[in-house]
Every structure is written in structure tokens, then in C-alpha cells.
Coordinates of C-alpha atoms in Angstrom, one line a residue:
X238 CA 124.1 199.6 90.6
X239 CA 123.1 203.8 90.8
X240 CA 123.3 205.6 93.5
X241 CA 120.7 203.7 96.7
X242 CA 118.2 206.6 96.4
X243 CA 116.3 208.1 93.9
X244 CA 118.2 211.6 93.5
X245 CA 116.7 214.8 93.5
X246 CA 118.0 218.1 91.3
X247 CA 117.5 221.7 92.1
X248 CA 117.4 223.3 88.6
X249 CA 116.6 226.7 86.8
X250 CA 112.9 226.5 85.6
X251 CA 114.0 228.8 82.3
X252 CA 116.7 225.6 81.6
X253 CA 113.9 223.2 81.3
X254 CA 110.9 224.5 79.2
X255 CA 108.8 221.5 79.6
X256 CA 108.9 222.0 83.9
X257 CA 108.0 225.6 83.4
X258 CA 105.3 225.1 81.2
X259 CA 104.0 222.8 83.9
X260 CA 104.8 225.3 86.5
X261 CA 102.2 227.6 85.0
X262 CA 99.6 225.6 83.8
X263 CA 100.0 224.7 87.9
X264 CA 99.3 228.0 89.3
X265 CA 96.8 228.8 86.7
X266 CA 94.7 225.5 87.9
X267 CA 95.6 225.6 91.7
X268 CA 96.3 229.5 92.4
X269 CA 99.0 228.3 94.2
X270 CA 103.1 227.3 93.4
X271 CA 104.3 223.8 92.9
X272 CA 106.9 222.9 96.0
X273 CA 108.6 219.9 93.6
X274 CA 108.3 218.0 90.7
X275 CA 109.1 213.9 89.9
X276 CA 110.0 212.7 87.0
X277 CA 109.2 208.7 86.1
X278 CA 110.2 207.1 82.3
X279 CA 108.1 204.5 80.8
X280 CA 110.2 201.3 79.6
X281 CA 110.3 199.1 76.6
X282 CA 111.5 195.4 77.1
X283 CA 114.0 194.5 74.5
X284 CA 113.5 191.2 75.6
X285 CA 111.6 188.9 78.6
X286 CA 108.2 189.0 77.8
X287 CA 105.8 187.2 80.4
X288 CA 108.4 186.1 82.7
X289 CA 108.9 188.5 85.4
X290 CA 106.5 187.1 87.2
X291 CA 107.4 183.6 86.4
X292 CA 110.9 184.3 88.4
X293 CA 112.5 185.5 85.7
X294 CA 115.0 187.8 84.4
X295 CA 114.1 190.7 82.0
X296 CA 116.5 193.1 79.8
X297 CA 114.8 196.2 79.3
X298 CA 115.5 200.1 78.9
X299 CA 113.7 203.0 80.2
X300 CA 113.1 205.6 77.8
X301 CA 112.7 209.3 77.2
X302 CA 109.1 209.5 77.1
X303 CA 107.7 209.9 80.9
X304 CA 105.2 210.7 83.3
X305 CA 105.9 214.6 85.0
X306 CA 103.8 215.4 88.3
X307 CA 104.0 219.1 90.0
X308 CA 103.4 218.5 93.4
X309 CA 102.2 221.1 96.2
X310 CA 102.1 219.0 99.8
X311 CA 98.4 220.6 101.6
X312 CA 97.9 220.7 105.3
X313 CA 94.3 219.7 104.6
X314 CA 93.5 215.3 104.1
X315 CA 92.9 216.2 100.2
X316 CA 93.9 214.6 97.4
X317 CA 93.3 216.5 94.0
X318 CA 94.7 215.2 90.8
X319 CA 94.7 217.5 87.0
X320 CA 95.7 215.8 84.4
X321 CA 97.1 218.7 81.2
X322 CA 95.5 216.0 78.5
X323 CA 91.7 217.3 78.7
X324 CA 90.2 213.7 78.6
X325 CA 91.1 212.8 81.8
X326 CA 89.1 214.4 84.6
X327 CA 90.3 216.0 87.4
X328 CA 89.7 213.5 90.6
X329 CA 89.2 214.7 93.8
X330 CA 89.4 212.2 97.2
X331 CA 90.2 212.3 101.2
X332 CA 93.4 211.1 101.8
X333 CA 91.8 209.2 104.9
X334 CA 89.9 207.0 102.8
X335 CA 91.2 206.4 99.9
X336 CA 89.4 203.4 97.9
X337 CA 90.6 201.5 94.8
X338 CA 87.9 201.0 92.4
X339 CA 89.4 197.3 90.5
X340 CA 86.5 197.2 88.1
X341 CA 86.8 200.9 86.9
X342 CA 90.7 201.6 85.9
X343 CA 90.5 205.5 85.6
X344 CA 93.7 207.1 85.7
X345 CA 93.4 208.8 88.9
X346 CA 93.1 205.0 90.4
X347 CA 97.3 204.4 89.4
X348 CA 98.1 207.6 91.3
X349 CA 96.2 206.2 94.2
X350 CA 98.2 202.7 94.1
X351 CA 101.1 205.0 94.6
X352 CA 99.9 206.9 97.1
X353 CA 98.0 204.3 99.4
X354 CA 101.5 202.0 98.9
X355 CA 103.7 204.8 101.0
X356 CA 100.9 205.4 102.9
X357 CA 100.8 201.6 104.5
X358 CA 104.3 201.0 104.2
X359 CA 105.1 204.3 107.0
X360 CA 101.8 203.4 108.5
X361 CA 100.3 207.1 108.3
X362 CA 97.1 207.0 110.3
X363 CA 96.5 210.5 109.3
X364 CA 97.7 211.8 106.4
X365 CA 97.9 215.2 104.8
X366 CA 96.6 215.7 101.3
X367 CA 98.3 216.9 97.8
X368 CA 97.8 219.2 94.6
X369 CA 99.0 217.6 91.7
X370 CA 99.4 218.3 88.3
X371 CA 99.9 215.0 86.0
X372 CA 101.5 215.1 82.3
X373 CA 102.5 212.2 80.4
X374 CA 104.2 211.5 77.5
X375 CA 104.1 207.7 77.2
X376 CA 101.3 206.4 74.9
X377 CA 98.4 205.2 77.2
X378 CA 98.3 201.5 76.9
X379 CA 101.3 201.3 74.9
X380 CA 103.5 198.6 76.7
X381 CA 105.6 200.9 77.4
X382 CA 104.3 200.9 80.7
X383 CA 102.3 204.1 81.5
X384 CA 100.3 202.9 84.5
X385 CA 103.3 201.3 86.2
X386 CA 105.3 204.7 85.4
X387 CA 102.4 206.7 87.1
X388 CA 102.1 205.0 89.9
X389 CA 106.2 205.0 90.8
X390 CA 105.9 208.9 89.9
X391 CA 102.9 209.1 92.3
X392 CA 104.7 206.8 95.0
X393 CA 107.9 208.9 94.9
X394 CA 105.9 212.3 94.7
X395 CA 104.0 211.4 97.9
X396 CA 107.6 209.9 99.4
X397 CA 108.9 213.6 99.2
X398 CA 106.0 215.2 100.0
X399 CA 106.1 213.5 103.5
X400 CA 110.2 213.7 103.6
X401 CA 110.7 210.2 103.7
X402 CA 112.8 208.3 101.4
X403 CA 113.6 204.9 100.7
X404 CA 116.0 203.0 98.6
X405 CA 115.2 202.5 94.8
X406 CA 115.4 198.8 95.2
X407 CA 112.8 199.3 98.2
X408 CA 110.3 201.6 96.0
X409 CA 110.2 199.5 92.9
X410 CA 108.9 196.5 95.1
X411 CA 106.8 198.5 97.1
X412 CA 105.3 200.2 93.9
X413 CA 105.0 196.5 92.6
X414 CA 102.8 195.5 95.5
X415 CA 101.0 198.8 95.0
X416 CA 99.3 198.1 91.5
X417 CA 98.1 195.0 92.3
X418 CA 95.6 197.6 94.3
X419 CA 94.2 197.8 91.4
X420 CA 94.2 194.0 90.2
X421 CA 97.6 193.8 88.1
X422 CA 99.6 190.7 88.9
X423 CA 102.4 191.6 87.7
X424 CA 106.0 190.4 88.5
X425 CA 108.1 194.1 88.8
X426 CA 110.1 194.6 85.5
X427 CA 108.1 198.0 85.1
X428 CA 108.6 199.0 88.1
X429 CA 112.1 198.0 88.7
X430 CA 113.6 199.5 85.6
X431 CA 111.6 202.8 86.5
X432 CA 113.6 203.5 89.7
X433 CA 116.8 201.6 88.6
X434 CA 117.6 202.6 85.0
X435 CA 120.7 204.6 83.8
X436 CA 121.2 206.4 81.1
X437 CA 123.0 204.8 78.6
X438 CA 122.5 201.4 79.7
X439 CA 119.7 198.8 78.9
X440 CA 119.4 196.6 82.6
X441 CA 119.0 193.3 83.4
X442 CA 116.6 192.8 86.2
X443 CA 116.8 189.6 88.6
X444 CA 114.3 189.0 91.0
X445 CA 114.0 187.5 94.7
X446 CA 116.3 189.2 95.6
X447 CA 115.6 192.3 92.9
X448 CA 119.0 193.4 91.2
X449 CA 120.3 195.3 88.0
X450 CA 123.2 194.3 86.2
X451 CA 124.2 196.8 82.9
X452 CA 123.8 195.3 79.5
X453 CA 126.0 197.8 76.7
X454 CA 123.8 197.5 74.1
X455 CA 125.9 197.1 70.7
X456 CA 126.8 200.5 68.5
X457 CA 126.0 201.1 65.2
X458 CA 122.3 199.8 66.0
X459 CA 119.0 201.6 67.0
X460 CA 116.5 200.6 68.5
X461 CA 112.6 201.4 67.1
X462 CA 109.5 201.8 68.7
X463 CA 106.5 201.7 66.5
X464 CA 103.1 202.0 68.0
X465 CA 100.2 199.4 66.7
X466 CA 97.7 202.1 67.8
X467 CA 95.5 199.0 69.2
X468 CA 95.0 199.8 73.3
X469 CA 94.7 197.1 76.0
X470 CA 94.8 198.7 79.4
X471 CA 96.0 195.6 81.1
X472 CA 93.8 196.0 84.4
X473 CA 90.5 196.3 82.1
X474 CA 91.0 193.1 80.7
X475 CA 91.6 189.4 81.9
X476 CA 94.1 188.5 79.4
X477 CA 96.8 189.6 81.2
X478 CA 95.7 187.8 84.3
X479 CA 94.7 184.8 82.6
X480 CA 98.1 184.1 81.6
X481 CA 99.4 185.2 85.0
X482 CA 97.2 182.2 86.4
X483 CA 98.0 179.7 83.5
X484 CA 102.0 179.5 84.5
X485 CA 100.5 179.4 88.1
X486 CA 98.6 176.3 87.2
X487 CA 101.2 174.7 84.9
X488 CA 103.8 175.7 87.9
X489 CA 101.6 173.0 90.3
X490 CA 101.1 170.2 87.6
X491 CA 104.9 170.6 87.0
X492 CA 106.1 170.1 90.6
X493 CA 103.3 167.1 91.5
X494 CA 104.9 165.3 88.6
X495 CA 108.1 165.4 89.8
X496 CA 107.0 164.9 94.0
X497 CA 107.8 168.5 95.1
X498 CA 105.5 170.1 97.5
X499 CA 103.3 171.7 94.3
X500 CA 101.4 174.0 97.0
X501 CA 104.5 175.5 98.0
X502 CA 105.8 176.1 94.5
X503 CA 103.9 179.3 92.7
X504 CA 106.7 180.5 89.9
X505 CA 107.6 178.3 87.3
X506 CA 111.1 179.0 87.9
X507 CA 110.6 177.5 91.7
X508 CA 110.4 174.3 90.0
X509 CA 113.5 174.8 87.7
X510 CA 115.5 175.6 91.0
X511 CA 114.0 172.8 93.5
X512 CA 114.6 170.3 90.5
X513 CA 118.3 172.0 89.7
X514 CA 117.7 171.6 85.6
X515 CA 119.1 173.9 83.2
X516 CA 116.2 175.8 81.1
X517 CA 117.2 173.5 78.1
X518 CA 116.2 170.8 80.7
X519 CA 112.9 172.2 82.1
X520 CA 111.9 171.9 78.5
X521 CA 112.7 168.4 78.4
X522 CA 110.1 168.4 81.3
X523 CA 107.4 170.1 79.6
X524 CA 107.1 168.0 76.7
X525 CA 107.4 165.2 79.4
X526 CA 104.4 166.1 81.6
X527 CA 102.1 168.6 80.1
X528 CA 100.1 168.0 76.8
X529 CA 99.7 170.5 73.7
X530 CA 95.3 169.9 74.2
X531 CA 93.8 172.8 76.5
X532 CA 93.5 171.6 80.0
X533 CA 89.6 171.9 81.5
X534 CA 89.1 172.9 85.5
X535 CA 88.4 169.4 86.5
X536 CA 91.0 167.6 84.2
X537 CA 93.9 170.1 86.5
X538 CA 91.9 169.6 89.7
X539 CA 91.7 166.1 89.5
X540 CA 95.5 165.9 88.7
X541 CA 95.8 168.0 91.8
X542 CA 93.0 166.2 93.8
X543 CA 91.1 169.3 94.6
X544 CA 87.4 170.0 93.3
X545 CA 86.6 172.5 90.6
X546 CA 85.0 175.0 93.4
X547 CA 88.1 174.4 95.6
X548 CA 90.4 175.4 92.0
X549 CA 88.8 178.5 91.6
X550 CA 88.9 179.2 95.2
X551 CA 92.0 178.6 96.4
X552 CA 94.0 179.0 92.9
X553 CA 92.6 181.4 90.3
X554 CA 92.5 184.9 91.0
X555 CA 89.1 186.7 91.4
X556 CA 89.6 188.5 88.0
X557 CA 90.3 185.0 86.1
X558 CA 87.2 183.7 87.5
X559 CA 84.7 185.8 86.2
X560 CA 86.0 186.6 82.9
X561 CA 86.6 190.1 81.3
X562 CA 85.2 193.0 83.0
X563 CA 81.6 193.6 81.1
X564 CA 80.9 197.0 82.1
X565 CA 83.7 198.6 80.0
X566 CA 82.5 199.1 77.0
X567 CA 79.8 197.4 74.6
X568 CA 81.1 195.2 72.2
X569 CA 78.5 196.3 68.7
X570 CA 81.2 198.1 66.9
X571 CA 82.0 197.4 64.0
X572 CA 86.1 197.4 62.4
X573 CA 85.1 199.9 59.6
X574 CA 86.8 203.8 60.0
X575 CA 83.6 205.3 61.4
X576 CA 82.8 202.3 64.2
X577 CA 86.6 203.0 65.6
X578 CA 85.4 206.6 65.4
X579 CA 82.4 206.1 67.4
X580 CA 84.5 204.0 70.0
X581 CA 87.2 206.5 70.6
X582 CA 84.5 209.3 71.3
X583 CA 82.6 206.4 73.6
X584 CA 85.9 205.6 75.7
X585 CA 86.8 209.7 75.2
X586 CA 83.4 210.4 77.3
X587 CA 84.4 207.5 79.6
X588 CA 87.9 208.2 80.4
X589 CA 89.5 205.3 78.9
X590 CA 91.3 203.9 76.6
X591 CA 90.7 202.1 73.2
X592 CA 90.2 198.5 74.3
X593 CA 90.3 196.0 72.6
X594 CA 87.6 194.1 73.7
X595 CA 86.8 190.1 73.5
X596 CA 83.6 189.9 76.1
X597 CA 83.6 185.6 77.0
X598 CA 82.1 183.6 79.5
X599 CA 83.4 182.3 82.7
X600 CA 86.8 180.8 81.4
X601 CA 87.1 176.7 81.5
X602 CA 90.4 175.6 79.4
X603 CA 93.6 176.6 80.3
X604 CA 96.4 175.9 78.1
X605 CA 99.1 174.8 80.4
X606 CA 102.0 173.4 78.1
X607 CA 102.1 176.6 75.5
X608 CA 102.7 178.8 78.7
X609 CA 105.3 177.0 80.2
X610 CA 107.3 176.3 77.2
X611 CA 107.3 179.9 76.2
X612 CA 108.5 180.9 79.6
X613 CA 111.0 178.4 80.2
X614 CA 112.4 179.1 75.9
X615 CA 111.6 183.1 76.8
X616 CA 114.1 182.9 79.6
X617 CA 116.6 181.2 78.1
X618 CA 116.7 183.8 75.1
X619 CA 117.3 186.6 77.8
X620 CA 120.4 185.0 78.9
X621 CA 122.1 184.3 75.9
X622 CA 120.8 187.7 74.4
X623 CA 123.1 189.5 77.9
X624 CA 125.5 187.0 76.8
X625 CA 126.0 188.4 73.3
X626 CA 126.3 192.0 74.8
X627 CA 128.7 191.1 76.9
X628 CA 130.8 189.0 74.3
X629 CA 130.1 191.7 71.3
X630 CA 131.1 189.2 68.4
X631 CA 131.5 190.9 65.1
X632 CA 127.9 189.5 64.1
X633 CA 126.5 190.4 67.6
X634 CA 123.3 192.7 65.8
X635 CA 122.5 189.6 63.5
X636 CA 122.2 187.4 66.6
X637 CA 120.5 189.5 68.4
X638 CA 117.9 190.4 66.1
X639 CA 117.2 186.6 65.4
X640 CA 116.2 185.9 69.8
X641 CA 113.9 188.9 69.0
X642 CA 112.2 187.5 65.9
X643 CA 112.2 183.8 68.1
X644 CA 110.7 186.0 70.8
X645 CA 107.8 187.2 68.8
X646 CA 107.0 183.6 67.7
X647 CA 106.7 182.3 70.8
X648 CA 104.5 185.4 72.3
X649 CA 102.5 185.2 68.9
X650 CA 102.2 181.4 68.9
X651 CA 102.8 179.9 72.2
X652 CA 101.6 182.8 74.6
X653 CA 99.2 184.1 72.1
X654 CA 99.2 187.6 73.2
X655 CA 99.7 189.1 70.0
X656 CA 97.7 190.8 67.6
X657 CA 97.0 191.1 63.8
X658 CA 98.3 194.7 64.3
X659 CA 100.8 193.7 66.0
X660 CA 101.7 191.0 63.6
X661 CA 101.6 192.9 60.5
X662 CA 103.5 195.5 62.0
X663 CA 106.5 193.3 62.8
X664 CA 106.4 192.2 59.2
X665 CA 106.8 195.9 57.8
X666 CA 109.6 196.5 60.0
X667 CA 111.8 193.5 59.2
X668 CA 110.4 194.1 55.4
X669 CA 112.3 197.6 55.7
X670 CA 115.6 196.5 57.1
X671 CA 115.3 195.9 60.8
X672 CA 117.0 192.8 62.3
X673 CA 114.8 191.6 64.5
X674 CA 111.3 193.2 65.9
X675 CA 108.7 191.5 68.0
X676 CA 105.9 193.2 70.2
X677 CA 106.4 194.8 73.8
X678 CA 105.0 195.0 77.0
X679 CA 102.5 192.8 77.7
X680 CA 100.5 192.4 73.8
X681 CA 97.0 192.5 72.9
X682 CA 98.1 196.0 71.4
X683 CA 100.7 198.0 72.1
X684 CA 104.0 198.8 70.5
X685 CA 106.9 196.6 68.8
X686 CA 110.4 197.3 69.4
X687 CA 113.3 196.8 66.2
X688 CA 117.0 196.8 66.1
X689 CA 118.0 198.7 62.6
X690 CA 121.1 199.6 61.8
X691 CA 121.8 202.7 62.1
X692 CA 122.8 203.6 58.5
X693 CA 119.2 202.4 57.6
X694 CA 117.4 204.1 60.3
X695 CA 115.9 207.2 58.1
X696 CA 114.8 205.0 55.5
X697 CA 113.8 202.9 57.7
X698 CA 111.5 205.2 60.0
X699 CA 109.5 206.5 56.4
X700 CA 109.0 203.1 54.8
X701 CA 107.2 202.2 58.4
X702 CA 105.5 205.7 58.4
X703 CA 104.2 204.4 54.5
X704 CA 103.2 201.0 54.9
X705 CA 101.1 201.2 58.5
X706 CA 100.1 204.7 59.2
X707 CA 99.7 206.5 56.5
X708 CA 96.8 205.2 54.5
X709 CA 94.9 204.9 57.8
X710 CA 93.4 207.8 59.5
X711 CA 93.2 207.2 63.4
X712 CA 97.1 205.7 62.9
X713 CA 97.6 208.8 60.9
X714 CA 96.5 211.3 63.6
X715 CA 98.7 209.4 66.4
X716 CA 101.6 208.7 64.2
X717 CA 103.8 211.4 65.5
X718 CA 103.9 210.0 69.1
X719 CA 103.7 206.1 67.6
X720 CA 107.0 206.2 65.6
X721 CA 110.3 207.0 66.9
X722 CA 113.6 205.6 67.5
X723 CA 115.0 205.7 71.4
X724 CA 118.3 204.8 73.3
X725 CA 118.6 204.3 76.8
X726 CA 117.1 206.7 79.8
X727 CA 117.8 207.6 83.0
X728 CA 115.4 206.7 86.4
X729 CA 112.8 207.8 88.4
X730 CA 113.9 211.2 89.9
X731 CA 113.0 214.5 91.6
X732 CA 113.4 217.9 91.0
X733 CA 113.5 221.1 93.3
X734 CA 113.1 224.7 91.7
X735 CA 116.5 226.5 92.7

């Protein structure tokens, strides 16, 4: 593993363009010098979607794109947050009482997950206040994880400003405790490849207890981002949550069929290990137990001998039970060119991003046996995908590419967070030569990621550029950020003028 704490660089300003441009757009907005800057890279998972907080192992990479913070620590309790992209307002807050708005994800709110988690983790009853200056090159709600990467930058910017420091392992699950401040329940691949990524090196990330293990990714093969231009902001909607709950629910019925103690088993991966199966076995057990029809609330609290009330109580999480946030944004838009004009100058005026958005009512089916058995398959495809790194048999790209096109299958078909967009453009890419390509981060939207070999990657890139963005105008004007090709980054990190 890299070195135990997140490393800091003192560098010449006129070496790094981007950090003095920064510099000066800091002293024209504050009047005053930055003391540091942090650097934290979004991610994209090459593989392991939906499982991380199942139990399981993820392989991704971070990657170039990032999130850059000048920092000036204040000896007054105030927070103020710029952001250089004019659509996000500046944010101004005590550092005393800082408060978490769940049903209003602004971008300032990510900073303040960071913040608030070193905060209560040193148990600062008074804390001093910050100047910040935010700039971000990660597509916002991407999956390529731009909220997770803004809060570790804000967690690690408020870490120096205080002169503390903690281990990398430490920060990525004390940054993955911090965003479920504002309602994300995710399971800490984001985080975790944020503060232990190396460059050169995709990771495999192992939970309880968190570890990174370097996967050498195969030469002669690159690997593609393409951006869907379709936005889910993951804490706006209850999709992501949903299915967070679904493998929660599926992880109870799994372990009362088999006489395990199901209210002391939360991960489906609990139950794999209590029952010692292999994951070829576990899916044995969901064909065994659960059935393909949706499951209703009293159908799983019956099975469970709990009441429907005492489900949603004690179970489902507060966002699950009311349904997607309905404040957001209206849903009387139509799909033509000028209706997805009209939304992106709604959510411009609001701060957010371009959602999409599917308002329903208070949700009653859960489907318990398509979650599980994409999990349990999902986590089995990670293993053997390390596996083939490791081995590097002459076909190694071939077999690779096929987990990733099994992977997109099951997210598209079995974990139904996919897209049409998302869909169609995994078809383009393997159309134009790429050996496997399935979506990203956690769907609805978002990017896909393709392995092309690397004799085929220019013709590659402008065949995609052809078929998806070019004959359409919003894809066209966020094309040159949505298309690129990426190898593997480097952590979360901080820098020091010298």
C-alpha cells in the first residue's frame, strides 16, 4: 500500500499553471493569499458496481480529472466557499453550527460533510473558520464521483488547516461516514480509491477491514470514458437508496431461510461468510429462496414477522420511505431540444444539476431476487477480472472485455440502473471496436467506461464523437469534457507554495 498519510508537495506556482491560475482568481475574490491547496481525483470503477456496500470488493482507478480547493485557515468561526464555475453560488456559514440540508444537495452541502466529519472526529468544540476557493474538473453527476471527491478534498483541506493528520485508510472511512450527512448510503469505494490510489495502478479495494491491493492493468489497451450527458445527483434521488435498501431486505430473507440471526446480518456478503459458500453457491441460494415476482411490504414483513409500520421503521431508511424528493424540480418537461433547454436554465437558476427525474409515490414492491443475484454474480466477476490481471494470458483484453459487457447486463437487467442513454451508448462503443463497455458509477446517467485497443483508440474516440454527440446539441456543447481516454491517477494530496 502508499505511503500511511496523504503526502503534501511544496512546489513552484509558475511549474503548475492550473494552481496559479487558482492562486489569482483567490486573491482577486478574497483580497487575501491562499496558505495551501488539496488536490482530490474523481474515480471510474472498471468493475464492482453496487457492491461496495454489499461487502464487497471493487476494482477501480482514480483518474486525472479532480476537484482543486485553495485554502486560507481564518481566526474568525467562518466558513466561506467560491466555486470558479459561475453557477454555483458562493455559500457562506458559522463553523459553530454547521447544518446539513438532506433535502437540498447544493454543492456547498459536500464541502460541509467534509468539514463537519474532522470536526466530530477531533471533537472541536470551537472551531476556526476557512476561505476557500473550489474548482473541479470531474463532470457533475458523472459517476465519476464528484460529490464523494469534494467532500475527501474538503475533509483533507480542513485536516491541514487544523494541523492534524490522519492515515489515508482512516480519512477514506471517515469521509465515508461523512456523506451519509447528507443521506448517501454508500459503501466507500469512492472514497477509498480517492485517498488510496497510485498512479499507474487500478486498486482493488476490500472492505471491513478497508485495503488496497494493485491490479496492473494489461498494455496495449485503453481505457474510455464517454459521458451519456444524462445527470443523477445520487443524494437528489431515491434510486440509489432504494437499491441500497433492496440488498438490505434481500440480506434478512436470505439469512431467516437458512436460521442465521437475520437482524444481525445487514450485507449480503454477511450471509455468504456466516453460511461459508463460495459466490457460485450463494447463487444456488438465491434461486433457492427468493422469487423473480416483486416482493410487497407485508409479503417481506410477514416472512420476517414484523408489521408493515414496524418494516419501514425499523428497516427502510427515511429517504426510501417517502419516495423521491418532490421539491427538486417539476416534472412538465417535455424530451424535445427546447424542453431540455428550459430544464438546464431551471436547475442553472437552482444550483443543480440535470436530473433525471421519475416523481412516484410512496414505494411498495421491492424486487429482492434481481438485487441479490446481481451482487452475488457482480462480485464474482471482480475476482476473476484481478485474476486475469494478475495471470495476463495472451487473450487477457478479450476476457476482460467480455466481465464488462456481463457487467452491464446485469446492472441493465438485473439492477436496472441503467438508462436508454446509457444503453445506446454502450452499443456505439462496442460497434466501434471496444471490447467490453458497460456504465459507471452508480447509473441512472452518468458515463460508461471501454477497453479499446490501443491501435483503434483514434478511430475509435471520432466514430463515438459521430454517432452520440454530434447530431445533438446539449451533447455537442459538453462533448469536449464527455469523451476522453484515461489511465490510472494518483491520490488525494496537498500542496504548499515553496
Amino acid at each position: 500500500m502508499a505511503a500511511d498519510v496523504p503526502p503534501t508537495l511544496s512546489i513552484q506556482l509558475v511549474e503548475e499553471p492550473r494552481l496559479l491560475k487558482l492562486k489569482k482568481l483567490f486573491v482577486s475574490k478574497f483580497e487575501s493569499t491562499p496558505k495551501f491547496f488539496v488536490r482530490a481525483p474523481g474515480r471510474v470503477n472498471l468493475i464492482g458496481e453496487h457492491i461496495d456496500y454489499c461487502g464487497y470488493a471493487v476494482l477501480p482507478m482514480a483518474i486525472e480529472q479532480d476537484i482543486l480547493i485553495a485554502a486560507e485557515p481564518l481566526s474568525t468561526p467562518v466558513i466561506h466557499l467560491a466555486n470558479t464555475n459561475p453557477l454555483y453560488s458562493d455559500f457562506c456559514t458559522d463553523a459553530n453550527s454547521v447544518e446539513i440540508d438532506q433535502t437540498k444537495p447544493l454543492w456547498h452541502n459536500y464541502f460541509l460533510c467534509g468539514f463537519k466529519g474532522i470536526q466530530d472526529h477531533f471533537g472541536l468544540g470551537s472551531p476556526s473558520g476557512i476561505n476557500c476557493l473550489i474548482e473541479g474538473t470531474i463532470p457533475p453527476s458523472s459517476g465519476l464521483s464528484s460529490s464523494s471527491a469534494l467532500v475527501c478534498c474538503a475533509a483533507l483541506v480542513t485536516l491541514m488547516a487544523k494541523g492534524k493528520t490522519l492515515p489515508k485508510v482512516e480519512m477514506a472511512e471517515l469521509c465515508t461516514k461523512s456523506e451519509r450527512y447528507i443521506g448517501t448510503e454508500g459503501g466507500g469505494m469512492d472514497q477509498s480509491i480517492c485517498f488510496l490510489a497510485e498512479k499507474g495502478t487500478a486498486k482493488l479495494i476490500e472492505f471491513n477491514p478497508l485495503r488496497a491491493t494493485d491490479v496492473r492493468l494489461p498494455g496495449r489497451a485503453a481505457f474510455v470514458i464517454a459521458n451519456s450527458c444524462v445527470e443523477m445527483n445520487k443524494a437528489a434521488t431515491s434510486h440509489f437508496n432504494i437499491r441500497v435498501m433492496e440488498c438490505r431486505l434481500a440480506t434478512k430473507l436470505l439469512a431467516k431461510s437458512r436460521g442465521l440471526d437475520w437482524k444481525a446480518t445487514a450485507k449480503l456478503q454477511d450471509v455468504q461468510v456466516k453460511l461459508k459458500l463460495s459466490l457460485k453457491e450463494m447463487l444456488t441460494v438465491v434461486e433457492e429462496v427468493l422469487h423473480p415476482e416483486p416482493y410487497s411490504i407485508e409479503e417481506i414483513g410477514g416472512y420476517l414477522g414484523m408489521s408493515s409500520e414496524e418494516l419501514r421503521t425499523q428497516v427502510l431508511s427515511q429517504n426510501t420511505q417517502d419516495g423521491e424528493d418532490l421539491t427538486s424540480l417539476p416534472t412538465a418537461f417535455g424530451s424535445d431540444q427546447l424542453s431540455c433547454d428550459l430544464l438546464a436554465l431551471k436547475c442553472q437558476r437552482l444550483h443543480m444539476p440535470i436530473l433525471r427525474t421519475h416523481v412516484f409515490s410512496k414505494l411498495t414492491t421491492f424486487k429482492l431476487y434481481q438485487r441479490a443475484k446481481h451482487v452475488y454474480s457482480e462480485a464474482a466477476r471482480v475476482l476473476e477480472f484481478k485474476k486475469i490481471c494478475k495471470e495476463a494470458p495472451a487473450n487477457a483484453a478479450q476476457l476482460l472485455g467480455d466481465l464488462m459487457n456481463e457487467s452491464h447486463a446485469s446492472c441493465k437487467d438485473l439492477y436496472e440502473c441503467s438508462c436508454p442513454e446509457l444503453d445506446r451508448l454502450v452499443d456505439i462503443c462496442l460497434q466501434f471496436g471496444a471490447l467490453g463497455s458497460r456504465l459507471t458509477g452508480a447509473g441512472w446517467g452518468g458515463c460508461t467506461v471501454s477497453m479499446v485497443p490501443e491501435g483503434k483508440l483514434e478511430g475509435f474516440l471520432a466514430h463515438v464523437k459521430d454517432a452520440y454527440y454530434k447530431n445533438n446539441n446539449q451533447r455537442l456543447m459538453l462533448e469536449e469534457n464527455s469523451l476522453f481516454a484515461t489511465s490510472p491517477g494518483g491520490g488525494a494530496m496537498g500542496f504548499f507554495e515553496a
